[in-house]
mmCIF file of C-alpha atoms in Angstrom:
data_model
loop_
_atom_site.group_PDB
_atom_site.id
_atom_site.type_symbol
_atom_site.label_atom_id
_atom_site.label_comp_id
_atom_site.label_asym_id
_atom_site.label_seq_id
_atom_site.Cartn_x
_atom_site.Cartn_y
_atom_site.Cartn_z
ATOM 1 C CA UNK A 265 -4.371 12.444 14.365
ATOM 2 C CA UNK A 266 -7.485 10.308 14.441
ATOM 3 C CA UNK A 267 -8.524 7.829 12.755
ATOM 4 C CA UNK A 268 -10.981 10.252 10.160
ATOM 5 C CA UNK A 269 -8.004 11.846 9.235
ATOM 6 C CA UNK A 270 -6.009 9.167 8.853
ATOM 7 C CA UNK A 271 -8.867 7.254 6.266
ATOM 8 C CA UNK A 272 -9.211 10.732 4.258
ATOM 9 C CA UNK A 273 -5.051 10.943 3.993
ATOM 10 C CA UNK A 274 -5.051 7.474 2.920
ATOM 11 C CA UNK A 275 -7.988 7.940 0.442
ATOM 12 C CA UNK A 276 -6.466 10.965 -1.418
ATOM 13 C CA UNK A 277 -3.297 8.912 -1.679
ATOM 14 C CA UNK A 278 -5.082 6.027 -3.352
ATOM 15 C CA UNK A 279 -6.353 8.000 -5.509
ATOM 16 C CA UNK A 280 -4.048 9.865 -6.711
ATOM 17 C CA UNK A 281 -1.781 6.511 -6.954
ATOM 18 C CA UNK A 282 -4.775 4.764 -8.775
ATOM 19 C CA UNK A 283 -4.447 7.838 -11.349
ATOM 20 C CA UNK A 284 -0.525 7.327 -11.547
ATOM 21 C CA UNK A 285 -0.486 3.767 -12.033
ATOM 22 C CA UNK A 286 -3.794 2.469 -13.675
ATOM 23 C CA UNK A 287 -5.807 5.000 -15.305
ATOM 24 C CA UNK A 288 -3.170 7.568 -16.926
ATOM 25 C CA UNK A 289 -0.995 4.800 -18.056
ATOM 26 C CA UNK A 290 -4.067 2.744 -19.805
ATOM 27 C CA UNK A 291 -5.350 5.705 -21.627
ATOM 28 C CA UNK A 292 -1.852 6.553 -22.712
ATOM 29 C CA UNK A 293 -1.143 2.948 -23.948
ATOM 30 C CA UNK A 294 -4.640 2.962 -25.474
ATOM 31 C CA UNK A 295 -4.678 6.170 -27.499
ATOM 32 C CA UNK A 296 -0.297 5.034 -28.455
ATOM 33 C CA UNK A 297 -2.415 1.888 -29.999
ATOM 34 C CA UNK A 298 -3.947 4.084 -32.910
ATOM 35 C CA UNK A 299 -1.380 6.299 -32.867
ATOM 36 C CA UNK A 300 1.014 7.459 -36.089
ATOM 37 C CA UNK A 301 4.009 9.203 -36.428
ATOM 38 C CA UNK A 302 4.919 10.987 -39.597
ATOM 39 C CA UNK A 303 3.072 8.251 -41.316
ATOM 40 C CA UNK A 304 4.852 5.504 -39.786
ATOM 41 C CA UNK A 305 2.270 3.314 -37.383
ATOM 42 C CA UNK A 306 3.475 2.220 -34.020
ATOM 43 C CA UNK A 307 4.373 -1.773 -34.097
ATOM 44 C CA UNK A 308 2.431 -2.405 -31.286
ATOM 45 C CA UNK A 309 0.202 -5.571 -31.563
ATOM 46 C CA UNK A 310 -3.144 -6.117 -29.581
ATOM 47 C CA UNK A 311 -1.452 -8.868 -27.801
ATOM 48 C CA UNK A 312 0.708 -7.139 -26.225
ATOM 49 C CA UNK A 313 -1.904 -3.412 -25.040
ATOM 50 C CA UNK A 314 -4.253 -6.248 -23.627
ATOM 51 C CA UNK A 315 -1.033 -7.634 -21.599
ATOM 52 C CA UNK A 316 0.104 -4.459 -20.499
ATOM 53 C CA UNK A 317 -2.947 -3.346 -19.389
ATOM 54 C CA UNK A 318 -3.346 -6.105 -17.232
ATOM 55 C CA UNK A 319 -0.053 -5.892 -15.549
ATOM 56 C CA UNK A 320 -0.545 -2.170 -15.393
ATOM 57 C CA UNK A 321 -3.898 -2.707 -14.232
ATOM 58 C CA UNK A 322 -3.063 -5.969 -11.482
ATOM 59 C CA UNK A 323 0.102 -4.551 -9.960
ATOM 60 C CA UNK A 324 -1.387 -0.518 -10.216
ATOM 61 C CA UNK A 325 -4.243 -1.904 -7.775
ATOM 62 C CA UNK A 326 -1.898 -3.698 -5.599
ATOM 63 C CA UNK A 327 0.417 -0.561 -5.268
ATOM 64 C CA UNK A 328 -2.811 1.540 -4.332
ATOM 65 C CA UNK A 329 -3.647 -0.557 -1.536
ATOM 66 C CA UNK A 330 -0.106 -0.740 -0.143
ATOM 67 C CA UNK A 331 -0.392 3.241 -0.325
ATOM 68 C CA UNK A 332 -3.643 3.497 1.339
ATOM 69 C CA UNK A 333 -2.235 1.398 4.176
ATOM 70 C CA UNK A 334 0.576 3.248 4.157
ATOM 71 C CA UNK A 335 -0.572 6.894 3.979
ATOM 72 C CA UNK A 336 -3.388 5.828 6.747
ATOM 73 C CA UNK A 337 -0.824 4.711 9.292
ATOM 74 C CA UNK A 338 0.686 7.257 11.416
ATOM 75 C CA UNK A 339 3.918 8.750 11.249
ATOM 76 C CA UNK A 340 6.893 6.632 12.278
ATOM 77 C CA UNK A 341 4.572 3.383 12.932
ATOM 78 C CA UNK A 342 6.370 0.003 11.653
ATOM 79 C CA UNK A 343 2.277 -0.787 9.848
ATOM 80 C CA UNK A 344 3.537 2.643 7.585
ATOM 81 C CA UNK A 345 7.450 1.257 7.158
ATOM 82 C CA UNK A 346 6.520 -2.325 6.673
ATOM 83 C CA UNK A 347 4.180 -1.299 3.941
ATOM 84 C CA UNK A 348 6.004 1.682 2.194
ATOM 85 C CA UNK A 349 8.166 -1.228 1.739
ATOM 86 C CA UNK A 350 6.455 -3.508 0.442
ATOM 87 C CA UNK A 351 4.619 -0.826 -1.969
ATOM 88 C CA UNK A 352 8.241 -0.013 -3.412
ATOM 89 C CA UNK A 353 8.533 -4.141 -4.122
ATOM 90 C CA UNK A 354 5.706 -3.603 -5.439
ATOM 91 C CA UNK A 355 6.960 -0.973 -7.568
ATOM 92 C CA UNK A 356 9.534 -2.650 -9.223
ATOM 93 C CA UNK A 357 7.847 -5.450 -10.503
ATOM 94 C CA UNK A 358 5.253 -2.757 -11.679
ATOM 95 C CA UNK A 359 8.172 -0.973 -13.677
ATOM 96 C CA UNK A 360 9.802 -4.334 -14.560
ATOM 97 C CA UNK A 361 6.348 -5.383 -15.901
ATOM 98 C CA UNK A 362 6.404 -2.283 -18.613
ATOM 99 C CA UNK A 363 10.229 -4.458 -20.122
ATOM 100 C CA UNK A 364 8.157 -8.007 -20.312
ATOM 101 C CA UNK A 365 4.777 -6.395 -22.542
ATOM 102 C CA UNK A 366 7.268 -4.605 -24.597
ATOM 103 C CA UNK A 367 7.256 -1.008 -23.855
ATOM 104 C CA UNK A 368 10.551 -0.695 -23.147
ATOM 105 C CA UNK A 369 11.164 -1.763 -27.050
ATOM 106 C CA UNK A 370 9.382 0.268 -29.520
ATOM 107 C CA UNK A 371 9.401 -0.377 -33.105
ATOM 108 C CA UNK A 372 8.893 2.158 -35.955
ATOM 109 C CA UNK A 373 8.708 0.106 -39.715
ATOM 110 C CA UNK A 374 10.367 2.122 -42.389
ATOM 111 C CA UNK A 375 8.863 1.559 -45.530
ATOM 112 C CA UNK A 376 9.776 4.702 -48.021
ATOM 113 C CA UNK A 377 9.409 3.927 -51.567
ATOM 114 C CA UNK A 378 11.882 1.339 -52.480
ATOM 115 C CA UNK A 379 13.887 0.916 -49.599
ATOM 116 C CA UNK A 380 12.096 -0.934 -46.474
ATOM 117 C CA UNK A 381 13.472 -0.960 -42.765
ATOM 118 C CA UNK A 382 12.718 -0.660 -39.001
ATOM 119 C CA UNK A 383 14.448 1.836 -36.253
ATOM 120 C CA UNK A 384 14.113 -0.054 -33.183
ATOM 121 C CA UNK A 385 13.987 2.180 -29.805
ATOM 122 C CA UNK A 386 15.231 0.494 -27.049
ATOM 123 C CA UNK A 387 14.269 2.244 -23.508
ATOM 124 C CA UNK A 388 15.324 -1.237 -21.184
ATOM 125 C CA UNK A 389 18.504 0.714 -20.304
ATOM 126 C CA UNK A 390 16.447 3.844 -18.735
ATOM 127 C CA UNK A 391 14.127 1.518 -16.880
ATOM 128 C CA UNK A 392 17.303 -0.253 -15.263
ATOM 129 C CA UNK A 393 18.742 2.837 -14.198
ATOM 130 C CA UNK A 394 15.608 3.788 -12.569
ATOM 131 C CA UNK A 395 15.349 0.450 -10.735
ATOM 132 C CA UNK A 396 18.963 0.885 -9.654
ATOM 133 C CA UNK A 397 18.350 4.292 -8.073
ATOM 134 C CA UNK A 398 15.097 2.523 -6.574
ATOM 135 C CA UNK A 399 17.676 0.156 -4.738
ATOM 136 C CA UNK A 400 18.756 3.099 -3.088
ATOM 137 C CA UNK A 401 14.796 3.742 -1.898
ATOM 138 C CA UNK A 402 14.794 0.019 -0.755
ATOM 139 C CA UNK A 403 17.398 -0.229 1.165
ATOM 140 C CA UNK A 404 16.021 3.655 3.234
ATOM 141 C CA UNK A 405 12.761 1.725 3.508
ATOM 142 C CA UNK A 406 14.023 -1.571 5.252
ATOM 143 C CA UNK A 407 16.385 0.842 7.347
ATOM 144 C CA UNK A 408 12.922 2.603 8.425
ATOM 145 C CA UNK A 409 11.264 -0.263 9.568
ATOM 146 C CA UNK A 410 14.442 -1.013 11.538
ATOM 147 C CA UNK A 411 14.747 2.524 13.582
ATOM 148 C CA UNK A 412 10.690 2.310 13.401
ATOM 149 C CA UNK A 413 11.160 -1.112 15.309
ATOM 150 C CA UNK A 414 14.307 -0.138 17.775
ATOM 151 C CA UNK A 415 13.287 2.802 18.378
ATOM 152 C CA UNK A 416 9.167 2.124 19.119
ATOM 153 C CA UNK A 417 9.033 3.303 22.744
ATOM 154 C CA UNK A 418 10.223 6.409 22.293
ATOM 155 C CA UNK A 419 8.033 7.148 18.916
ATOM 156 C CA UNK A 420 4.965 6.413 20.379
ATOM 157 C CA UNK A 421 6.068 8.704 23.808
ATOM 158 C CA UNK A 422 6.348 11.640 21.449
ATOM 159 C CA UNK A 423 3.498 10.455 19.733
ATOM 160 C CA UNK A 424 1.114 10.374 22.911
ATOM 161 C CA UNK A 425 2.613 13.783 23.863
ATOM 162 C CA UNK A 426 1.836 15.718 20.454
ATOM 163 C CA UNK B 262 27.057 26.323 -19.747
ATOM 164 C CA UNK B 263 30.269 25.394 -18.205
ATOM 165 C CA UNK B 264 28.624 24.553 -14.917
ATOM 166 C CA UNK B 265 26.180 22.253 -16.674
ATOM 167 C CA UNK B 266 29.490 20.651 -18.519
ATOM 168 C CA UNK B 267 31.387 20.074 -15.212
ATOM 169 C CA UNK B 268 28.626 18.999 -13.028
ATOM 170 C CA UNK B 269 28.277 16.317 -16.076
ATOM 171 C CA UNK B 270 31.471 15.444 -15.588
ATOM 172 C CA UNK B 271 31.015 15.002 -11.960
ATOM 173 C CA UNK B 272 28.453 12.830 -12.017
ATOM 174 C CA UNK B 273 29.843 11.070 -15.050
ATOM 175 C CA UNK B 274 33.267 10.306 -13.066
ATOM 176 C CA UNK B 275 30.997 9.333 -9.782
ATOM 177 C CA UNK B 276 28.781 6.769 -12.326
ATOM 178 C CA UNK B 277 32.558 5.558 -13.800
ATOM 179 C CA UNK B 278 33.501 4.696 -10.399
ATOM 180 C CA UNK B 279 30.790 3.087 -8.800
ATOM 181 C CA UNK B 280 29.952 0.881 -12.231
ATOM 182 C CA UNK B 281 30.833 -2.195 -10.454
ATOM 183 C CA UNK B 282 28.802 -2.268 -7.757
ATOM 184 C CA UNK B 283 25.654 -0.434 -9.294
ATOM 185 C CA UNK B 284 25.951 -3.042 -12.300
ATOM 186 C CA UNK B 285 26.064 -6.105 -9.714
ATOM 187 C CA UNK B 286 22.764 -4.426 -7.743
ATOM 188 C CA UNK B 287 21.291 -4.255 -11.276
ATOM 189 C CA UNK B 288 21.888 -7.501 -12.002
ATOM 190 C CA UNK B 289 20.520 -9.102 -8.471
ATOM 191 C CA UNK B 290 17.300 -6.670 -8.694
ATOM 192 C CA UNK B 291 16.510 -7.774 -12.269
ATOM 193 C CA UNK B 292 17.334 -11.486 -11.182
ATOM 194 C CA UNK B 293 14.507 -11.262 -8.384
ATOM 195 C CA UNK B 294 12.189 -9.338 -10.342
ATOM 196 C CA UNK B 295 12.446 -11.678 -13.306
ATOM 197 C CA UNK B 296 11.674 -14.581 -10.897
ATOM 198 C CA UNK B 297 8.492 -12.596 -8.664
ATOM 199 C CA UNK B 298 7.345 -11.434 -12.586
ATOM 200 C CA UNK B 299 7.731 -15.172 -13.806
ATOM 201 C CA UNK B 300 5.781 -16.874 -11.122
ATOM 202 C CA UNK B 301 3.122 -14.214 -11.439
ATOM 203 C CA UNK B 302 2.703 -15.063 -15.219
ATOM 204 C CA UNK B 303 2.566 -18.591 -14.635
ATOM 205 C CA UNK B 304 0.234 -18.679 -11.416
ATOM 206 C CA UNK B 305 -1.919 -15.167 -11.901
ATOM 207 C CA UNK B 306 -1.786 -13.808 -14.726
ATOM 208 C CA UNK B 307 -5.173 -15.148 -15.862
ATOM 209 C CA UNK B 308 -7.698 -12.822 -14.303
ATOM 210 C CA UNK B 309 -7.747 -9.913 -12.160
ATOM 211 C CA UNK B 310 -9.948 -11.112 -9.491
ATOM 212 C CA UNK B 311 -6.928 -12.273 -7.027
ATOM 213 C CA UNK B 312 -5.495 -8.250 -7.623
ATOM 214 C CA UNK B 313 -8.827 -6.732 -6.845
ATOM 215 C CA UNK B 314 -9.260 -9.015 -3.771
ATOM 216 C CA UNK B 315 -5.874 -7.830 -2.331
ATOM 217 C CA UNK B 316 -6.787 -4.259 -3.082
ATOM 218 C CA UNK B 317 -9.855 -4.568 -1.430
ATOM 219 C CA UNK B 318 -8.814 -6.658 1.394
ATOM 220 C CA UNK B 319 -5.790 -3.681 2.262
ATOM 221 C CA UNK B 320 -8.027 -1.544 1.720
ATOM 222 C CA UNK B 321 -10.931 -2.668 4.412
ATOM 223 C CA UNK B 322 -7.955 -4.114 6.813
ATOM 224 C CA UNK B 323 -6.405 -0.297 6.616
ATOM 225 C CA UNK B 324 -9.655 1.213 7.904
ATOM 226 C CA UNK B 325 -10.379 -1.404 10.581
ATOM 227 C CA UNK B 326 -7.214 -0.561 12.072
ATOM 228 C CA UNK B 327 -7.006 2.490 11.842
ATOM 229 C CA UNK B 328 -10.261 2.572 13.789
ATOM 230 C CA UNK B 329 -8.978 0.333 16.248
ATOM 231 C CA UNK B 330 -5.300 1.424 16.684
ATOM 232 C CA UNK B 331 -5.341 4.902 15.014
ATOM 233 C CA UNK B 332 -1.705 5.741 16.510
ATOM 234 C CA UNK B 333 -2.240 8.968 18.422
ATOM 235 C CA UNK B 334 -4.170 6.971 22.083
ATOM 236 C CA UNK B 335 -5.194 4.033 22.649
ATOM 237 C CA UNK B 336 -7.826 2.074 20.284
ATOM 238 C CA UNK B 337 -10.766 3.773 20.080
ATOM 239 C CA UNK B 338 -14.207 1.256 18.622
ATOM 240 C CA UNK B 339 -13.621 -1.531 21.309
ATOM 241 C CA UNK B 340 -12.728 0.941 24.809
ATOM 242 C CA UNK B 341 -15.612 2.759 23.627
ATOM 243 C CA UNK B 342 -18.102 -0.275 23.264
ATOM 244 C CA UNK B 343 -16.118 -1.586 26.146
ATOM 245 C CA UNK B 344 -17.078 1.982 28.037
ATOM 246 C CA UNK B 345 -20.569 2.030 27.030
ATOM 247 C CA UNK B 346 -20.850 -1.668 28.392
ATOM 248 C CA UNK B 347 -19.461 -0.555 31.788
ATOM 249 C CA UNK B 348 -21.767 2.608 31.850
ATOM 250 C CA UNK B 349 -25.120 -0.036 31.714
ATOM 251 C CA UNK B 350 -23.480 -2.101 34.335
ATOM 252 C CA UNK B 351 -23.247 0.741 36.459
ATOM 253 C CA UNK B 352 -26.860 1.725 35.565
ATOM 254 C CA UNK B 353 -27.805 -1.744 36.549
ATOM 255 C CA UNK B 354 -25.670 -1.719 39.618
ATOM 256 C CA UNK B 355 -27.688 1.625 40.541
ATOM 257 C CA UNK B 356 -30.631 -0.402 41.560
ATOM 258 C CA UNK B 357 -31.192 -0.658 45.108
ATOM 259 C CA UNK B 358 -30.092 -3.374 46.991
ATOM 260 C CA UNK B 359 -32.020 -2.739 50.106
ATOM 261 C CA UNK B 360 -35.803 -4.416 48.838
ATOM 262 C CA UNK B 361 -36.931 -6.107 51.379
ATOM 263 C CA UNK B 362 -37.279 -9.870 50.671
ATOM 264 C CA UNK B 363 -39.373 -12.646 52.503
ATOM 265 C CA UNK B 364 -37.948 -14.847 54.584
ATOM 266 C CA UNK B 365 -39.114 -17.997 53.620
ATOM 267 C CA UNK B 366 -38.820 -17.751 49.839
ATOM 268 C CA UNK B 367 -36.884 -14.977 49.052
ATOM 269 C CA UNK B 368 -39.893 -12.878 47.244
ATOM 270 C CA UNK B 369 -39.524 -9.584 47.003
ATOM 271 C CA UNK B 370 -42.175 -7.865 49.095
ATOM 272 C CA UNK B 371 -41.525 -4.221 49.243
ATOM 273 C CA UNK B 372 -43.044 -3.028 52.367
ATOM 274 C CA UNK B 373 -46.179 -5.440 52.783
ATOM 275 C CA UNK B 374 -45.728 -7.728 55.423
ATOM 276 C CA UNK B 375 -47.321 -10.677 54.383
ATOM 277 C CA UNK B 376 -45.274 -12.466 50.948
ATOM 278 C CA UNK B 377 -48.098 -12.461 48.201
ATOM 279 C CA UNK B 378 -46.325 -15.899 46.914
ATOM 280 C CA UNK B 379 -45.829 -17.892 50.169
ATOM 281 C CA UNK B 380 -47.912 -15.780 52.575
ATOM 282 C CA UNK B 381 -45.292 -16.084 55.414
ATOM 283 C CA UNK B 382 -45.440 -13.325 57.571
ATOM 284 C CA UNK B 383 -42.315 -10.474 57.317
ATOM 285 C CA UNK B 384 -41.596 -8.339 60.619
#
């Protein structure tokens, strides 16, 4: 593939990732800000949309450019493993960063004639479990860049012959 | 139904079995990703001028080098430049080399005889 096609493949991939990870996720938090269920208003304090939204926002840009880079390289090449892994870093932090604004804890206030209360919904658990199985994609990642490494020579010979 | 119920149970059992070492991996992942989210709060979490630098900084690095090294043959921008620079050198090398030259000085004189700078006389 040349170098056009590799640009375009990397451009649809940013975009779609800049979608993904900035602007769905900031609209989402932004309308949950004025949002009410049943009559009960989401605890959710302008403190901490304005810090999620710049995590989402910092790390969501980062994670773009790693997948341009990555999605631009060609197959096999240790540029595409070294930065597929670096984008699933990346990643984490980007999910972790969802647990430190608060997300992870949402908090509905009960407050039905007399009797007052909160039902707290804890979701840290679910993003854990998702990090764990992303162990799983870090340790295929850093075994890519390995074969990608050892195995360079021959890659590029079937490369050059496609 | 049933499958659904045994296939839990599978996977349930599996989960059971490998607790302690997916609870240790937990533990280490959120231990490094506590520290990388910690030091970004304290050092960059101020503005997002640093994030928009790296984007755009992976972002024109991807395309240079993809234009240089795009994967499939050897770089393409500099053995091209480097192609077109050989192609006017060749050009240049086309001119003849058989002008006759004076003598004396070294003036080119075509086919006069007499140099029009030193007026020595060329057989």
């Amino acid at each position: 593939m040349g170098p056009t096609i590799n640009i375009v493949k990397g451009t649809i991939f940013t975009i779609i990732y800049v979608c993904f990870t900035i602007i769905i996720p900031v609209v989402t938090f932004s309308l949950l800000r004025g949002y009410v269920v049943e009559g009960l208003p989401l605890d959710f304090t302008q403190e901490d949309l304005n810090n999620i939204i710049f995590w989402v926002t910092a790390l969501g840009l980062v994670i773009s450019g790693c997948a341009f880079f990555t999605h631009s390289s060609p197959k096999q090449s240790i540029r595409r493993g070294s930065f597929a892994l670096i984008q699933v870093l990346v990643n984490c932090l980007y999910l972790w960063s969802y647990k430190f604004s608060g997300a992870t804890e949402i908090i509905f206030d009960l407050d039905i004639g007399d009797n007052s209360g909160f039902l707290s919904l804890n979701l840290q658990q679910m993003v854990l479990v998702y990090l764990g199985i992303y162990f799983l994609t870090i340790v295929l990642k850093v075994y890519d860049v390995i074969d990608f490494t050892i195995n360079r020579e021959k890659i590029r010979y079937d490369r050059m012959k496609e | 139904m049933g499958f659904l119920e045994i296939l839990a149970d599978i996977f349930g059992a599996i989960l059971i079995f490998l607790k302690p070492i997916v609870e240790s991996i937990g533990e280490w992942m959120v231990d490094w990703i506590s520290a990388s989210m910690e030091f970004l709060k304290q050092n960059f979490s101020s503005e997002l001028t640093i994030y928009i630098v790296i984007f755009i900084i992976l972002i024109v690095s991807g395309v240079i080098i993809n234009i240089i090294w795009p994967g499939d043959r050897p770089g393409t921008i500099f053995s091209k430049g480097l192609d077109k620079i050989e192609e006017k050198f060749e050009e240049k090398l086309d001119i003849p080399n058989d002008i006759r030259r004076c003598k004396d000085c070294g003036n080119p004189i075509g086919d006069s005889r007499v140099c029009p700078l030193c007026g020595a006389e060329n057989d």
